Short mmCIF file of C-alpha atoms in Angstrom, two decimals:
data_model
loop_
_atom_site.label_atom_id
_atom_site.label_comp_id
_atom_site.label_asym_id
_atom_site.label_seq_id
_atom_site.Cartn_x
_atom_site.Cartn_y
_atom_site.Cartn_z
CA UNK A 1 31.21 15.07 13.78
CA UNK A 2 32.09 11.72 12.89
CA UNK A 3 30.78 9.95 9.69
CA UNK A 4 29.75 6.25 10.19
CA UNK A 5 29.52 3.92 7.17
CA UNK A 6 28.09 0.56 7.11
CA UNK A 7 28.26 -1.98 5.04
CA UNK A 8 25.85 -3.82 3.84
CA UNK A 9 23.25 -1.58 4.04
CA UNK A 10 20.70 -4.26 4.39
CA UNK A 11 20.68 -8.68 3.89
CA UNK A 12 18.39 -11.26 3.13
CA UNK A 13 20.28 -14.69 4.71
CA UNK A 14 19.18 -18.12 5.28
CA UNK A 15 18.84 -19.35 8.21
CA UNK A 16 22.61 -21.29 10.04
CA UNK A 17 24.05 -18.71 7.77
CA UNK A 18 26.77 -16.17 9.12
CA UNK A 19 26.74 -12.32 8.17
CA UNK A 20 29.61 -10.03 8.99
CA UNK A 21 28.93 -5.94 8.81
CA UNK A 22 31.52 -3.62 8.72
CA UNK A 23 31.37 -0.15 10.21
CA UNK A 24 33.77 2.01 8.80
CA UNK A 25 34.17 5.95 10.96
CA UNK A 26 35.79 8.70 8.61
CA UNK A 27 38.13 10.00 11.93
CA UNK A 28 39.64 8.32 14.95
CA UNK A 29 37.19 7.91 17.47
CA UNK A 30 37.90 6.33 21.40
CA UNK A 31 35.13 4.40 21.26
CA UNK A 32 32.50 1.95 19.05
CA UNK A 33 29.77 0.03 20.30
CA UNK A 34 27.09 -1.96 18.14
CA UNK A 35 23.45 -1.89 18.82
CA UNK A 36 20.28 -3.85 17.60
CA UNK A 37 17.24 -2.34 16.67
CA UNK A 38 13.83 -4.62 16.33
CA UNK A 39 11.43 -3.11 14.46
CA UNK A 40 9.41 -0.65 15.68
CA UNK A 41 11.72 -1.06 19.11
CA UNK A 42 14.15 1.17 20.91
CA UNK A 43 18.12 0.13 20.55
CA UNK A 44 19.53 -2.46 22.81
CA UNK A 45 23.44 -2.22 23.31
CA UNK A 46 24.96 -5.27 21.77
CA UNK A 47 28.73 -4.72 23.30
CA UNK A 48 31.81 -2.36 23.41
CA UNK A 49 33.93 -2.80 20.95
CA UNK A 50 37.57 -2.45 22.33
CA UNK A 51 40.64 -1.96 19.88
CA UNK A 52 42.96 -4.31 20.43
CA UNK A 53 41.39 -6.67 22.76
CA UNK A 54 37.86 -8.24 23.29
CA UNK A 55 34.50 -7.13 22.55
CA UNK A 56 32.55 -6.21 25.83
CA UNK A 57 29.02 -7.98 25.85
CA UNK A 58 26.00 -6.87 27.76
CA UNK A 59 23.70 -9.28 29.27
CA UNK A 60 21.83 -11.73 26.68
CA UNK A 61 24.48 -11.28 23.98
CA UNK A 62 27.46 -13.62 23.54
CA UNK A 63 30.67 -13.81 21.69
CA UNK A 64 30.10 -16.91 20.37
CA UNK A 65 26.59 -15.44 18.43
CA UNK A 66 28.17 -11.56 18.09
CA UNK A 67 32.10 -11.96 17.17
CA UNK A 68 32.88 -8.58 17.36
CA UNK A 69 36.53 -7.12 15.93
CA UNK A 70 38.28 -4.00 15.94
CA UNK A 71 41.52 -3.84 14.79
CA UNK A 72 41.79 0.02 15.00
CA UNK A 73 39.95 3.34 15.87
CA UNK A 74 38.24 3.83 12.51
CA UNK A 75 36.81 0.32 11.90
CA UNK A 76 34.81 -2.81 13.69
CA UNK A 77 33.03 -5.33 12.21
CA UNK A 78 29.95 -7.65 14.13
CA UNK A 79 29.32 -11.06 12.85
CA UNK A 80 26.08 -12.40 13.64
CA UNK A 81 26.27 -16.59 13.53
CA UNK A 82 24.32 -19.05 13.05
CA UNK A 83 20.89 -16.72 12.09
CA UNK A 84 17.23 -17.64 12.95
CA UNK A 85 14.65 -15.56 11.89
CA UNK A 86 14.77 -14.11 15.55
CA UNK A 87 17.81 -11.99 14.67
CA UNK A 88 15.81 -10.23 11.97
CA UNK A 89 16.66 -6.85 13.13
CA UNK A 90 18.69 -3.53 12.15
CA UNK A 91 22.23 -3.32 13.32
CA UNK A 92 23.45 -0.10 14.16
CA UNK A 93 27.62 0.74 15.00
CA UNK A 94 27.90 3.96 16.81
CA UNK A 95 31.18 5.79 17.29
CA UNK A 96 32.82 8.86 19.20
CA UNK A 97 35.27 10.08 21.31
CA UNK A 98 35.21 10.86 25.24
CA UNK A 99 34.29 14.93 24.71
CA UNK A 100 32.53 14.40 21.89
CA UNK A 101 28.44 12.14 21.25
CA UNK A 102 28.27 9.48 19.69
CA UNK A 103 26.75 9.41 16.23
CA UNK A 104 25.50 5.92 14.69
CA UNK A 105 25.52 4.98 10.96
CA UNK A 106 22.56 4.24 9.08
CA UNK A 107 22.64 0.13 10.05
CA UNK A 108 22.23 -2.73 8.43
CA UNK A 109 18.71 -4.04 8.06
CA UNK A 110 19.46 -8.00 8.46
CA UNK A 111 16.29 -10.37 6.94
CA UNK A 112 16.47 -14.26 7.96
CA UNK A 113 14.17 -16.38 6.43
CA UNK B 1 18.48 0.85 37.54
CA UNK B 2 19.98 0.84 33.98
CA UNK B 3 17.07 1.28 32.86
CA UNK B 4 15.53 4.89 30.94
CA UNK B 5 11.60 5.17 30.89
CA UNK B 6 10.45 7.57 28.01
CA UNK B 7 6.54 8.16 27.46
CA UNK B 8 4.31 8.82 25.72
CA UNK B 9 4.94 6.04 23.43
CA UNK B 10 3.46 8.28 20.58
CA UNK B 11 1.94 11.79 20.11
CA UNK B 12 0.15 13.60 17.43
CA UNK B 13 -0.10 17.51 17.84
CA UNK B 14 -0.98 20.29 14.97
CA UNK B 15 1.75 22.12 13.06
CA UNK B 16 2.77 25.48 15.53
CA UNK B 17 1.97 22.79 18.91
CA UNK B 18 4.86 22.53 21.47
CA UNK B 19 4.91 18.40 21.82
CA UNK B 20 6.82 17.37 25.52
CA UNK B 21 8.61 13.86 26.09
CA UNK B 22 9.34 12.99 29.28
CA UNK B 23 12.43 10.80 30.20
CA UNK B 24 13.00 9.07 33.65
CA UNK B 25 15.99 7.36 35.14
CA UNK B 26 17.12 5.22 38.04
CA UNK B 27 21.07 5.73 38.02
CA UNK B 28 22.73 8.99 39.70
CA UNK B 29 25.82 7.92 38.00
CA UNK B 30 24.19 9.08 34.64
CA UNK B 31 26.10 11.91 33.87
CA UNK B 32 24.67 13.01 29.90
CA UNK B 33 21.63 12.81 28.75
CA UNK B 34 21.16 12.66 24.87
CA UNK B 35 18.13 13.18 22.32
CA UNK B 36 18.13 11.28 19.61
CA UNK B 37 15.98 11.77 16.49
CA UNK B 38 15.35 9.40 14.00
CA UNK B 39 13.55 8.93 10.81
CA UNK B 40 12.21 5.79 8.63
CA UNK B 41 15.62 3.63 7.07
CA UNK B 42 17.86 5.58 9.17
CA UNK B 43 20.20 5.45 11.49
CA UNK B 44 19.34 7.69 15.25
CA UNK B 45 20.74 11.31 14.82
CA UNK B 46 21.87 13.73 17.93
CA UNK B 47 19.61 16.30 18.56
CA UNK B 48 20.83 17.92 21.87
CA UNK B 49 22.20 16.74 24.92
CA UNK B 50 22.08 17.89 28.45
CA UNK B 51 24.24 17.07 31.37
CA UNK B 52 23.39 17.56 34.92
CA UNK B 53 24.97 20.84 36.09
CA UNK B 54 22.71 22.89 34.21
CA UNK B 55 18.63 22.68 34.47
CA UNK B 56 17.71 23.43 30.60
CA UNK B 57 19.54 24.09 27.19
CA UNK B 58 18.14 25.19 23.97
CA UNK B 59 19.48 24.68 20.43
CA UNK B 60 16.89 26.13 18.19
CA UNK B 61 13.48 25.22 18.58
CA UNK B 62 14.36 22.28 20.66
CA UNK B 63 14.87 22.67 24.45
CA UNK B 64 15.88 20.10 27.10
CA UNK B 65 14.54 20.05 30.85
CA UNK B 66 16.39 18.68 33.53
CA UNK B 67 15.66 17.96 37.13
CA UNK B 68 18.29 16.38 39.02
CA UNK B 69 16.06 15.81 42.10
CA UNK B 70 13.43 14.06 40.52
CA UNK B 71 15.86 12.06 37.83
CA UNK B 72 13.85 13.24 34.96
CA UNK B 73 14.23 14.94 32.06
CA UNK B 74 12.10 16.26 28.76
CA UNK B 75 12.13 17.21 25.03
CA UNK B 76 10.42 20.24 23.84
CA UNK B 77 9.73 21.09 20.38
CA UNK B 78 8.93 25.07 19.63
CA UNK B 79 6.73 25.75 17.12
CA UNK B 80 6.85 22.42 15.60
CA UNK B 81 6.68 21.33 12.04
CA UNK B 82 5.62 18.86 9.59
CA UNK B 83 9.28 17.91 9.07
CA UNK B 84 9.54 17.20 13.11
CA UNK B 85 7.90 13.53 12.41
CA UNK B 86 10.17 11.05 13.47
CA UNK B 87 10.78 9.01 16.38
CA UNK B 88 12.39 10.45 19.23
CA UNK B 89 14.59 8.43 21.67
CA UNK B 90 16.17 9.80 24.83
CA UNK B 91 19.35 8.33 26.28
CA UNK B 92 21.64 8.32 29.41
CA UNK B 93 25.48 7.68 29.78
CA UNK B 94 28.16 7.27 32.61
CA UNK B 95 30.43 5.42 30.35
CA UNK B 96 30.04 6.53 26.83
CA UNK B 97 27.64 3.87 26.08
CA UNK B 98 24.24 4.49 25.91
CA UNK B 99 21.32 3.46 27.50
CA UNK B 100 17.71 4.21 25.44
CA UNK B 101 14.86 5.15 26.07
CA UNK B 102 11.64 3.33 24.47
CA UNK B 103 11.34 5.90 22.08
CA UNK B 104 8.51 8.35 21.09
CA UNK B 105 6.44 8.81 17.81
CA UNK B 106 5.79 12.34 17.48
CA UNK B 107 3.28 13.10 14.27
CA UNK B 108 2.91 16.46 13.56
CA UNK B 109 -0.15 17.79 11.21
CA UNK B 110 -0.11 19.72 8.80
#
């Protein structure tokens, strides 16, 4: 199974402050997506990340606030922008392949103040 | 309809007890349905997943449920341990991406 690293394994920013994680996946994998987990909450789905082209965004997220890159099948990164204490949260990067689950790294626990 | 319901929101059952989480969906184009376990400062990790052509699968002490018909499906945990508390999250896929449950806080005494 894949292994999912993520860097940085947790932040403390300021608020209007930018972040960028990296996810880093030790094989080539088809797909990447990046969730956010509140505390004490179930994951919400962020967006598809797509090598080579745009991010895919669910409803309530926008590029503009989650610039999302993948420049190739092992690695993505998520910028959040312009933080407020309401995007306190863990961010999670999952990864796999079409025959194979996904499997998530061990996020990145995010602090605004 | 993208939605997953997962109760009870938490449990608490003595060491040996056989704790059940339910899962219900909307979508008939789910077509795999995950369990995900996942302890404090970590990241969710697969337990075993289920898709629809079969009606249960067991790896270990941990055994999936699924009825088609109704759109629900279950978590059980065999002679469960100390080591089983976590949170437990169940999940549904037509794409690849997942869709989660609320999640479940299983305690298990000693």
């Amino acid at each position: 199974s894949a292994v999912i690293s993520q860097k940085p394994s947790r932040d403390i920013c300021q608020r209007g402050t930018s972040l960028t994680i990296q996810c880093q996946v030790d094989s080539q994998v088809t797909m990447m997506f990046w969730y956010r987990q509140q505390p004490g909450q179930s994951l919400t789905l962020i967006a598809t990340a797509n090598q080579g082209s745009e991010a895919t965004y669910e409803s309530g997220f926008v590029i503009d606030k989650f610039p999302i890159s993948r420049p190739n099948l092992t690695f993505s990164t998520l910028t959040v922008s312009n933080m407020s204490p309401e995007d306190s949260s863990i961010y999670l990067c999952s990864a796999g392949t079409v025959n194979s689950p996904l499997h998530f790294g061990n996020g990145t626990r995010l602090t605004v103040t | 309809q993208q939605q997953v319901k997962q109760s009870p929101q938490s449990l608490i059952v003595q060491k040996g007890g056989i704790p059940i989480i339910n899962c219900a969906y909307e979508n008939t184009a789910f077509d795999y349905f995950p369990w995900y376990q996942q302890f404090p400062g970590k990241g969710p990790a697969l337990l075993i997943a289920i898709r629809p052509d079969v009606s249960e699968k067991k790896e270990g002490r941990f055994t999936i449920s699924f009825n088609k018909s109704a759109k629900q499906f279950s978590l059980h945990i065999m002679d469960s341990q100390p080591g089983d508390s976590a949170t437990y999250f169940c999940a549904a896929s037509n794409t690849g991406k997942l869709i989660f449950g609320q999640g479940t806080t299983l305690q298990v005494k000693p």
